[in-house]
Amino acid sequence: AQTVTQSQPEMSVQEAETVTLSCTYDTSESDYYLFWYKQPPSRQMILVIRQEAYKQQNATENRFSVNFQKAAKSFSLKISDSQLGDAAMYFCAYRTNNNDMRFGAGTRLTVKP
Amino acid sequence: EAQVTQNPRYLITVTGKKLTVTCSQNMNHEYMSWYRQDPGLGLRQIYYSMNVEVTDKGDVPEGYKVSRKEKRNFPLILESPSPNQTSLYFCASSLSWGNQETQYFGPGTRLLVL
């Protein structure tokens, strides 16, 4: 079965520190995109960052960056200089050209002041 | 403002009473989909639509119906809701169905079936 696994149900980080959220996935497709979504207490799903599987260079968006290891099917999210507003549930997902979009179960991130 | 809207945002109903959750997008997107979010399971796709009059089942379609008569609207219908359909529901849209397309999500509808 094609799946997304987030092995850390909960993580915490001290404000201004760096935290890495793990994600592994399993798909038989070779052409796909990977995404990280943030879900704050408002429940809104907000795109944080995305990565094309064909690109070796890791995507970055300001304080957010990914470590994409295609062979290992790993797609971790690094948040630098953590802020209180980063506290949220984070979901890893992939989308294939066969319209297969899968989400992980999520990691709840707490930011301590 | 480009957005996906859902109504209602909160709904409490009883078993067997038909209900419809509306979804509308103003971005002229071809692709729309419905997800349900449950603790420990993440988001799971219920139905999707690649364009007007083109719909297909996702991973968990049982107990749900959809229609796509207009490009902007994609309602989710629960003909006979049951307590196991208590969940948080999201509608999403993207420009097309390609893997590169980012999906934009509505604000969610929290449904409680008694």
XYZ file of N, CA and C in Angstrom:
681
model
N 0.839 -1.190 0.000
C 0.000 0.000 0.000
C 0.882 1.250 0.000
N 0.419 2.222 -0.703
C 1.183 3.456 -0.762
C 0.800 4.300 0.444
N 1.821 4.738 1.202
C 1.542 5.381 2.476
C 2.524 6.493 2.763
N 2.173 7.268 3.780
C 3.043 8.302 4.329
C 3.119 8.075 5.833
N 4.329 8.023 6.368
C 4.518 7.752 7.787
C 5.231 8.908 8.468
N 4.587 9.425 9.484
C 5.212 10.434 10.337
C 5.386 9.771 11.700
N 6.603 9.447 12.030
C 6.869 8.601 13.186
C 6.824 9.346 14.518
N 6.719 10.663 14.471
C 6.714 11.473 15.694
C 5.338 12.086 15.895
N 4.491 11.508 16.727
C 3.168 12.096 16.932
C 3.260 13.489 17.540
N 4.266 13.699 18.399
C 4.423 14.998 19.054
C 5.906 15.356 19.122
N 6.153 16.647 18.959
C 7.512 17.170 19.117
C 7.409 18.503 19.844
N 8.482 18.863 20.533
C 8.529 20.191 21.151
C 9.888 20.813 20.881
N 9.895 22.118 20.873
C 11.133 22.860 20.602
C 11.112 24.143 21.412
N 12.259 24.577 21.803
C 12.387 25.850 22.501
C 12.370 26.966 21.463
N 11.714 28.037 21.813
C 11.685 29.201 20.928
C 13.106 29.564 20.510
N 13.269 29.875 19.216
C 14.538 30.269 18.597
C 15.445 29.083 18.255
N 15.070 27.881 18.702
C 15.860 26.709 18.373
C 15.378 26.095 17.055
N 16.069 25.019 16.666
C 15.756 24.322 15.414
C 15.149 22.958 15.704
N 14.181 22.582 14.906
C 13.533 21.278 15.084
C 13.360 20.630 13.711
N 13.443 19.314 13.688
C 13.253 18.559 12.445
C 12.131 17.557 12.616
N 11.179 17.603 11.691
C 10.056 16.675 11.691
C 10.289 15.623 10.606
N 10.092 14.377 10.960
C 10.406 13.271 10.050
C 9.198 12.847 9.223
N 9.493 12.350 8.033
C 8.453 11.825 7.155
C 9.077 10.810 6.208
N 8.484 9.659 6.114
C 8.867 8.697 5.087
C 7.624 8.330 4.310
N 7.813 7.930 3.069
C 6.667 7.642 2.221
C 6.986 6.437 1.358
N 5.942 5.909 0.795
C 6.124 4.742 -0.050
C 5.207 4.889 -1.250
N 5.774 5.043 -2.413
C 5.008 5.070 -3.647
C 5.802 4.392 -4.744
N 5.099 3.740 -5.638
C 5.754 3.079 -6.760
C 5.940 4.028 -7.940
N 5.370 5.215 -7.834
C 5.505 6.189 -8.902
C 6.893 6.831 -8.866
N 7.346 7.277 -10.035
C 8.647 7.945 -10.105
C 8.479 9.458 -10.199
N 7.289 9.896 -10.587
C 7.038 11.316 -10.773
C 5.994 11.755 -9.752
N 6.421 12.528 -8.790
C 5.494 12.953 -7.749
C 6.025 14.214 -7.082
N 5.172 14.847 -6.324
C 5.545 16.009 -5.530
C 5.315 15.674 -4.062
N 6.109 16.315 -3.236
C 5.976 16.157 -1.787
C 5.622 17.498 -1.171
N 4.835 17.454 -0.125
C 4.346 18.680 0.497
C 4.429 18.575 2.021
N 4.607 19.715 2.640
C 4.372 19.858 4.063
C 3.286 20.918 4.251
N 2.251 20.530 5.005
C 1.175 21.453 5.346
C 1.204 21.696 6.848
N 0.826 22.907 7.222
C 0.714 23.305 8.629
C -0.759 23.495 8.952
N -1.182 22.964 10.097
C -2.567 23.157 10.540
C -2.551 23.751 11.942
N -2.711 25.068 12.052
C -2.765 25.718 13.368
C -4.093 25.409 14.054
N -4.280 25.894 15.279
C -5.545 25.638 15.995
C -6.795 26.065 15.224
N -6.673 26.980 14.314
C -7.823 27.389 13.501
C -8.292 26.281 12.561
N -7.493 25.227 12.413
C -7.800 24.069 11.557
C -7.558 24.329 10.070
N -7.198 25.534 9.706
C -6.908 25.821 8.301
C -5.675 25.049 7.865
N -5.689 24.500 6.680
C -4.533 23.796 6.114
C -3.723 24.800 5.287
N -2.474 24.990 5.678
C -1.623 25.997 5.048
C -0.393 25.320 4.459
N -0.145 25.548 3.182
C 1.041 24.966 2.559
C 2.298 25.632 3.110
N 3.238 24.816 3.557
C 4.499 25.325 4.093
C 5.578 25.290 3.027
N 5.713 24.148 2.364
C 6.791 23.958 1.408
C 6.479 22.749 0.538
N 7.039 22.738 -0.684
C 6.835 21.578 -1.543
C 8.120 21.273 -2.303
N 8.221 20.031 -2.750
C 9.442 19.539 -3.389
C 9.071 18.633 -4.551
N 9.694 18.891 -5.705
C 9.489 18.003 -6.844
C 10.453 16.837 -6.724
N 9.985 15.635 -6.946
C 10.819 14.451 -6.761
C 12.005 14.414 -7.703
N 11.892 15.077 -8.861
C 12.993 15.054 -9.825
C 14.096 16.037 -9.491
N 13.837 16.921 -8.572
C 14.848 17.916 -8.222
C 15.668 17.425 -7.044
N 16.978 17.426 -7.212
C 17.839 16.977 -6.125
C 18.017 18.062 -5.075
N 17.935 19.310 -5.519
C 18.150 20.412 -4.583
C 16.992 20.501 -3.609
N 17.317 20.605 -2.341
C 16.288 20.690 -1.313
C 15.593 22.049 -1.336
N 14.281 22.022 -1.222
C 13.505 23.263 -1.223
C 13.680 24.022 0.094
N 13.636 25.327 -0.006
C 13.681 26.174 1.185
C 12.668 27.301 1.046
N 12.071 27.683 2.162
C 11.136 28.807 2.225
C 11.397 29.529 3.538
N 12.244 30.539 3.455
C 12.575 31.320 4.660
C 13.143 30.408 5.749
N 12.465 30.258 6.871
C 12.990 29.453 7.980
C 12.713 27.954 7.814
N 12.001 27.607 6.767
C 11.621 26.212 6.547
C 12.448 25.612 5.411
N 12.978 24.438 5.655
C 13.721 23.744 4.612
C 13.451 22.247 4.736
N 13.736 21.533 3.666
C 13.516 20.099 3.686
C 14.826 19.379 3.427
N 14.866 18.148 3.884
C 15.953 17.220 3.552
C 15.302 16.067 2.803
N 15.455 16.089 1.487
C 14.805 15.124 0.613
C 15.814 14.057 0.219
N 15.555 12.841 0.610
C 16.401 11.698 0.267
C 15.539 10.730 -0.548
N 15.638 10.846 -1.881
C 14.714 10.092 -2.725
C 14.890 8.584 -2.606
N 16.129 8.137 -2.567
C 16.376 6.704 -2.492
C 15.804 6.110 -1.206
N 15.919 6.871 -0.142
C 15.412 6.414 1.150
C 13.934 6.745 1.316
N 13.342 7.464 0.369
C 11.944 7.924 0.442
C 11.709 8.635 1.765
N 12.555 9.614 1.999
C 12.482 10.389 3.229
C 12.355 11.861 2.888
N 11.553 12.571 3.637
C 11.251 13.984 3.336
C 11.035 14.713 4.659
N 12.099 15.100 5.327
C 11.973 15.734 6.634
C 11.905 17.250 6.499
N 11.273 17.877 7.459
C 11.092 19.329 7.492
C 11.905 19.907 8.637
N 12.742 20.881 8.326
C 13.512 21.563 9.351
C 12.979 22.974 9.530
N 12.689 23.322 10.772
C 12.231 24.668 11.096
C 13.336 25.329 11.917
N 13.891 26.377 11.400
C 14.959 27.108 12.087
C 14.377 28.308 12.817
N 15.078 28.714 13.897
C 14.643 29.903 14.646
C 13.155 29.812 14.955
N 12.756 28.741 15.612
C 11.333 28.476 15.858
C 10.657 29.631 16.569
N 9.444 29.909 16.141
C 8.647 30.979 16.728
C 7.368 30.400 17.324
N 6.777 31.154 18.248
C 5.561 30.673 18.909
C 4.465 30.381 17.890
N 4.442 31.142 16.814
C 3.438 30.949 15.774
C 3.642 29.690 14.952
N 4.757 28.999 15.147
C 4.987 27.753 14.426
C 4.268 26.584 15.088
N 3.763 26.793 16.281
C 3.052 25.723 16.977
C 1.820 25.323 16.177
N 1.753 24.056 15.823
C 0.676 23.578 14.952
C 0.825 22.082 14.760
N -0.132 21.504 14.046
C -0.003 20.139 13.540
C 0.604 20.250 12.149
N 1.583 19.413 11.861
C 2.230 19.431 10.555
C 1.981 18.095 9.846
N 1.536 18.202 8.598
C 1.241 17.019 7.802
C 2.177 16.940 6.604
N 2.732 15.771 6.400
C 3.518 15.462 5.224
C 2.594 14.786 4.210
N 2.800 15.046 2.923
C 1.929 14.457 1.899
C 2.676 14.314 0.584
N 2.197 13.404 -0.245
C 2.685 13.356 -1.618
C 1.512 13.303 -2.574
N 1.809 13.683 -3.823
C 0.781 13.672 -4.869
C 1.419 13.148 -6.147
N 0.776 12.154 -6.773
C 1.303 11.576 -8.009
C 0.451 12.014 -9.182
N 0.905 11.716 -10.367
C 0.149 12.046 -11.569
C -1.060 11.137 -11.759
N -1.151 10.106 -10.953
C -2.332 9.246 -10.983
C -3.383 9.743 -9.996
N -3.250 11.012 -9.622
C -4.193 11.621 -8.688
C -4.220 10.895 -7.356
N -3.111 10.354 -6.957
C -3.017 9.726 -5.648
C -2.397 10.742 -4.703
N -3.173 11.274 -3.773
C -2.633 12.201 -2.782
C -2.814 11.579 -1.412
N -1.692 11.408 -0.716
C -1.701 10.740 0.580
C -1.098 11.666 1.634
N -1.709 11.602 2.809
C -1.221 12.390 3.941
C -0.755 11.464 5.050
N 0.217 11.945 5.822
C 0.602 11.263 7.034
C -0.378 11.588 8.151
N -0.179 10.966 9.299
C -1.084 11.159 10.435
C -0.836 12.464 11.172
N 0.297 13.096 10.883
C 0.567 14.402 11.478
C 1.529 14.348 12.656
N 2.221 15.464 12.867
C 3.080 15.663 14.033
C 2.664 16.960 14.705
N 2.335 16.865 15.974
C 1.951 18.080 16.706
C 3.190 18.739 17.282
N 3.455 19.954 16.870
C 4.639 20.691 17.322
C 4.256 21.719 18.373
N 4.920 21.645 19.501
C 4.769 22.628 20.579
C 6.022 23.475 20.628
N 5.847 24.791 20.753
C 6.982 25.702 20.864
C 6.961 26.321 22.259
N 8.034 26.099 22.989
C 8.114 26.571 24.377
C 8.801 27.936 24.427
N 8.192 28.877 25.134
C 8.801 30.225 25.214
C 10.034 30.241 26.121
N -10.649 38.085 -3.256
C -9.653 37.197 -2.633
C -9.881 35.765 -3.088
N -8.796 35.117 -3.555
C -8.874 33.728 -3.985
C -9.097 32.839 -2.770
N -10.135 32.012 -2.830
C -10.396 31.184 -1.667
C -11.315 30.019 -1.989
N -11.309 29.068 -1.063
C -12.247 27.952 -1.064
C -13.136 28.134 0.167
N -14.431 28.127 -0.046
C -15.354 28.316 1.071
C -16.168 27.043 1.277
N -16.503 26.809 2.521
C -17.326 25.663 2.896
C -18.427 26.134 3.825
N -19.581 25.521 3.677
C -20.690 25.790 4.586
C -21.512 24.532 4.815
N -21.953 24.316 6.064
C -21.652 25.133 7.240
C -20.259 24.821 7.788
N -19.802 25.601 8.727
C -18.519 25.344 9.371
C -18.671 24.328 10.497
N -19.820 24.338 11.139
C -20.109 23.382 12.206
C -21.524 22.841 12.006
N -21.678 21.554 12.266
C -22.994 20.954 12.083
C -23.159 19.793 13.044
N -24.287 19.822 13.776
C -24.676 18.699 14.617
C -25.976 18.161 14.036
N -25.996 16.870 13.785
C -27.184 16.274 13.199
C -27.452 14.922 13.865
N -28.519 14.275 13.428
C -28.863 12.960 13.976
C -28.734 11.903 12.892
N -28.573 10.696 13.325
C -28.423 9.569 12.396
C -29.580 9.521 11.406
N -29.236 9.398 10.127
C -30.237 9.217 9.094
C -30.781 10.481 8.459
N -30.461 11.628 8.993
C -31.002 12.875 8.442
C -30.053 13.412 7.366
N -30.518 13.394 6.137
C -29.694 13.790 4.987
C -29.143 15.188 5.154
N -27.883 15.365 4.777
C -27.283 16.686 4.848
C -26.340 16.909 3.675
N -26.117 18.176 3.378
C -25.199 18.571 2.311
C -24.223 19.603 2.846
N -22.956 19.405 2.574
C -21.930 20.387 2.884
C -21.490 21.006 1.554
N -21.609 22.303 1.466
C -21.272 22.955 0.200
C -19.806 23.354 0.168
N -19.279 23.408 -1.034
C -17.904 23.836 -1.266
C -17.887 24.661 -2.539
N -17.241 25.803 -2.475
C -17.166 26.664 -3.641
C -15.778 27.288 -3.721
N -15.249 27.399 -4.954
C -13.956 28.056 -5.140
C -14.084 29.101 -6.240
N -13.336 30.193 -6.086
C -13.428 31.305 -7.029
C -12.162 31.464 -7.858
N -11.412 30.381 -8.016
C -10.119 30.443 -8.706
C -10.158 29.775 -10.078
N -11.346 29.381 -10.532
C -11.497 28.704 -11.825
C -10.688 27.405 -11.877
N -10.598 26.735 -10.746
C -9.838 25.483 -10.685
C -10.647 24.349 -11.299
N -9.930 23.468 -12.005
C -10.588 22.309 -12.594
C -10.776 21.190 -11.572
N -9.811 21.031 -10.693
C -9.777 19.886 -9.795
C -10.311 20.286 -8.418
N -11.196 19.464 -7.886
C -11.702 19.660 -6.530
C -11.786 18.303 -5.840
N -11.669 18.326 -4.521
C -11.709 17.065 -3.789
C -12.225 17.276 -2.382
N -12.653 16.202 -1.773
C -13.112 16.195 -0.394
C -12.255 15.230 0.421
N -11.917 15.664 1.649
C -11.153 14.845 2.580
C -11.878 14.829 3.922
N -11.627 13.781 4.652
C -12.010 13.775 6.058
C -10.752 13.593 6.899
N -10.733 14.282 8.042
C -9.585 14.223 8.934
C -10.009 13.619 10.258
N -9.343 12.550 10.649
C -9.627 11.878 11.899
C -8.330 11.706 12.681
N -8.400 11.800 13.998
C -7.180 11.709 14.822
C -6.406 10.425 14.537
N -5.103 10.582 14.354
C -4.248 9.422 14.124
C -4.269 8.885 12.710
N -5.122 9.452 11.864
C -5.252 8.953 10.483
C -4.896 10.011 9.450
N -4.719 11.236 9.855
C -4.438 12.285 8.888
C -5.662 12.577 8.043
N -5.416 13.024 6.819
C -6.504 13.317 5.882
C -6.628 12.156 4.893
N -7.861 11.772 4.665
C -8.125 10.713 3.690
C -9.114 11.235 2.653
N -8.840 10.907 1.402
C -9.656 11.433 0.317
C -10.969 10.654 0.183
N -12.071 11.396 0.062
C -13.381 10.783 -0.055
C -13.770 10.652 -1.533
N -13.829 11.773 -2.214
C -14.133 11.849 -3.636
C -13.309 12.969 -4.238
N -13.125 12.900 -5.542
C -12.498 13.993 -6.248
C -13.180 14.206 -7.597
N -12.912 15.365 -8.181
C -13.484 15.703 -9.480
C -12.426 16.391 -10.326
N -12.200 15.865 -11.517
C -11.194 16.452 -12.402
C -11.767 17.582 -13.247
N -13.084 17.640 -13.359
C -13.725 18.716 -14.092
C -15.231 18.548 -13.963
N -15.970 19.429 -14.591
C -17.432 19.368 -14.531
C -17.898 18.009 -15.019
N -18.803 17.410 -14.258
C -19.414 16.118 -14.573
C -18.427 14.955 -14.549
N -17.231 15.147 -14.007
C -16.233 14.077 -13.899
C -15.863 13.903 -12.438
N -16.359 12.837 -11.827
C -16.054 12.577 -10.422
C -15.598 11.130 -10.262
N -14.868 10.888 -9.175
C -14.396 9.520 -8.930
C -14.155 9.328 -7.443
N -14.157 8.067 -7.037
C -14.001 7.729 -5.634
C -12.562 7.878 -5.189
N -12.424 8.296 -3.931
C -11.122 8.301 -3.290
C -10.962 7.049 -2.443
N -10.320 7.200 -1.305
C -10.047 6.043 -0.454
C -11.219 5.629 0.430
N -12.053 6.584 0.814
C -13.135 6.295 1.769
C -14.460 6.856 1.280
N -15.008 6.361 0.160
C -16.217 6.948 -0.410
C -17.532 6.442 0.171
N -17.484 5.369 0.957
C -18.731 4.746 1.412
C -19.532 5.719 2.271
N -20.810 5.863 1.937
C -21.706 6.722 2.694
C -21.755 8.162 2.219
N -21.029 8.456 1.161
C -20.969 9.830 0.633
C -21.351 9.855 -0.847
N -21.849 10.993 -1.268
C -22.077 11.264 -2.686
C -21.583 12.662 -3.003
N -21.260 12.868 -4.256
C -20.842 14.199 -4.700
C -21.458 14.470 -6.063
N -21.412 15.724 -6.459
C -21.808 16.097 -7.818
C -20.970 17.293 -8.235
N -20.779 17.454 -9.531
C -20.017 18.593 -10.050
C -20.729 19.103 -11.298
N -21.765 19.885 -11.045
C -22.560 20.433 -12.144
C -22.004 21.766 -12.637
N -21.289 22.440 -11.766
C -20.648 23.712 -12.143
C -19.194 23.615 -11.730
N -18.358 24.369 -12.419
C -16.931 24.287 -12.150
C -16.605 24.740 -10.736
N -17.301 25.733 -10.232
C -16.925 26.325 -8.953
C -17.444 25.552 -7.739
N -18.463 24.704 -7.916
C -19.100 24.069 -6.764
C -18.916 22.554 -6.747
N -18.737 22.032 -5.544
C -18.521 20.585 -5.395
C -19.114 20.154 -4.046
N -20.433 20.003 -3.979
C -21.063 19.648 -2.709
C -20.834 18.193 -2.305
N -20.770 17.983 -1.004
C -20.642 16.644 -0.427
C -21.980 16.305 0.232
N -22.531 15.171 -0.143
C -23.846 14.774 0.325
C -23.737 13.513 1.187
N -24.344 13.583 2.370
C -24.465 12.406 3.225
C -25.942 12.062 3.265
N -26.328 11.019 2.539
C -27.739 10.697 2.389
C -28.329 10.166 3.697
N -27.579 9.380 4.432
C -28.047 8.822 5.704
C -26.871 8.782 6.665
N -26.563 9.923 7.269
C -25.359 9.992 8.112
C -25.396 9.007 9.272
N -24.214 8.528 9.631
C -24.075 7.636 10.780
C -22.983 8.194 11.689
N -22.977 7.773 12.959
C -21.991 8.315 13.902
C -20.541 8.162 13.447
N -20.237 7.135 12.657
C -18.846 6.973 12.217
C -18.442 7.986 11.135
N -19.384 8.830 10.740
C -19.060 9.928 9.822
C -18.793 11.230 10.561
N -18.823 11.164 11.880
C -18.395 12.301 12.683
C -16.925 12.560 12.397
N -16.624 13.760 11.933
C -15.258 14.032 11.494
C -15.116 15.504 11.151
N -13.890 15.868 10.790
C -13.595 17.195 10.248
C -13.406 17.030 8.748
N -14.188 17.772 7.974
C -14.180 17.623 6.525
C -13.548 18.839 5.860
N -12.712 18.561 4.869
C -12.072 19.617 4.100
C -12.379 19.451 2.619
N -12.690 20.572 2.003
C -12.761 20.652 0.554
C -11.470 21.297 0.076
N -10.975 20.872 -1.072
C -9.745 21.441 -1.611
C -9.877 21.579 -3.117
N -9.106 22.492 -3.689
C -9.105 22.640 -5.141
C -7.703 22.933 -5.634
N -7.470 22.599 -6.896
C -6.207 22.946 -7.540
C -6.480 23.247 -9.009
N -5.540 23.935 -9.628
C -5.741 24.377 -11.004
C -6.059 23.196 -11.914
N -5.332 22.115 -11.746
C -5.605 20.895 -12.503
C -5.270 19.706 -11.629
N -5.296 18.517 -12.191
C -5.086 17.324 -11.383
C -3.629 16.886 -11.359
N -2.738 17.595 -12.050
C -1.338 17.201 -12.108
C -0.671 17.199 -10.746
N 0.369 16.383 -10.623
C 1.017 16.232 -9.318
C 1.707 17.504 -8.848
N 2.016 18.401 -9.780
C 2.714 19.629 -9.395
C 1.773 20.680 -8.812
N 0.492 20.445 -8.937
C -0.471 21.455 -8.522
C -0.702 21.422 -7.015
N -0.542 22.554 -6.392
C -0.807 22.678 -4.971
C -2.294 22.737 -4.733
N -2.757 21.999 -3.761
C -4.170 22.065 -3.405
C -4.392 23.150 -2.355
N -5.447 23.910 -2.563
C -5.844 24.957 -1.625
C -7.065 24.451 -0.865
N -7.000 24.586 0.435
C -8.015 23.993 1.278
C -9.015 25.023 1.787
N -10.244 24.570 1.949
C -11.244 25.371 2.625
C -10.993 25.363 4.124
N -11.816 26.083 4.892
C -11.599 26.223 6.333
C -12.003 25.008 7.146
N -12.685 24.051 6.531
C -13.101 22.849 7.239
C -14.523 22.940 7.761
N -15.165 21.774 7.847
C -16.508 21.649 8.415
C -16.450 20.557 9.469
N -16.787 20.937 10.689
C -16.786 19.940 11.768
C -18.189 19.377 11.894
N -18.307 18.073 11.693
C -19.603 17.408 11.706
C -19.690 16.442 12.874
N -20.783 16.525 13.611
C -21.072 15.593 14.688
C -22.401 14.914 14.376
N -22.372 13.582 14.274
C -23.588 12.813 14.008
C -23.965 12.046 15.276
N -25.126 12.361 15.817
C -25.568 11.720 17.070
C -26.389 10.480 16.813
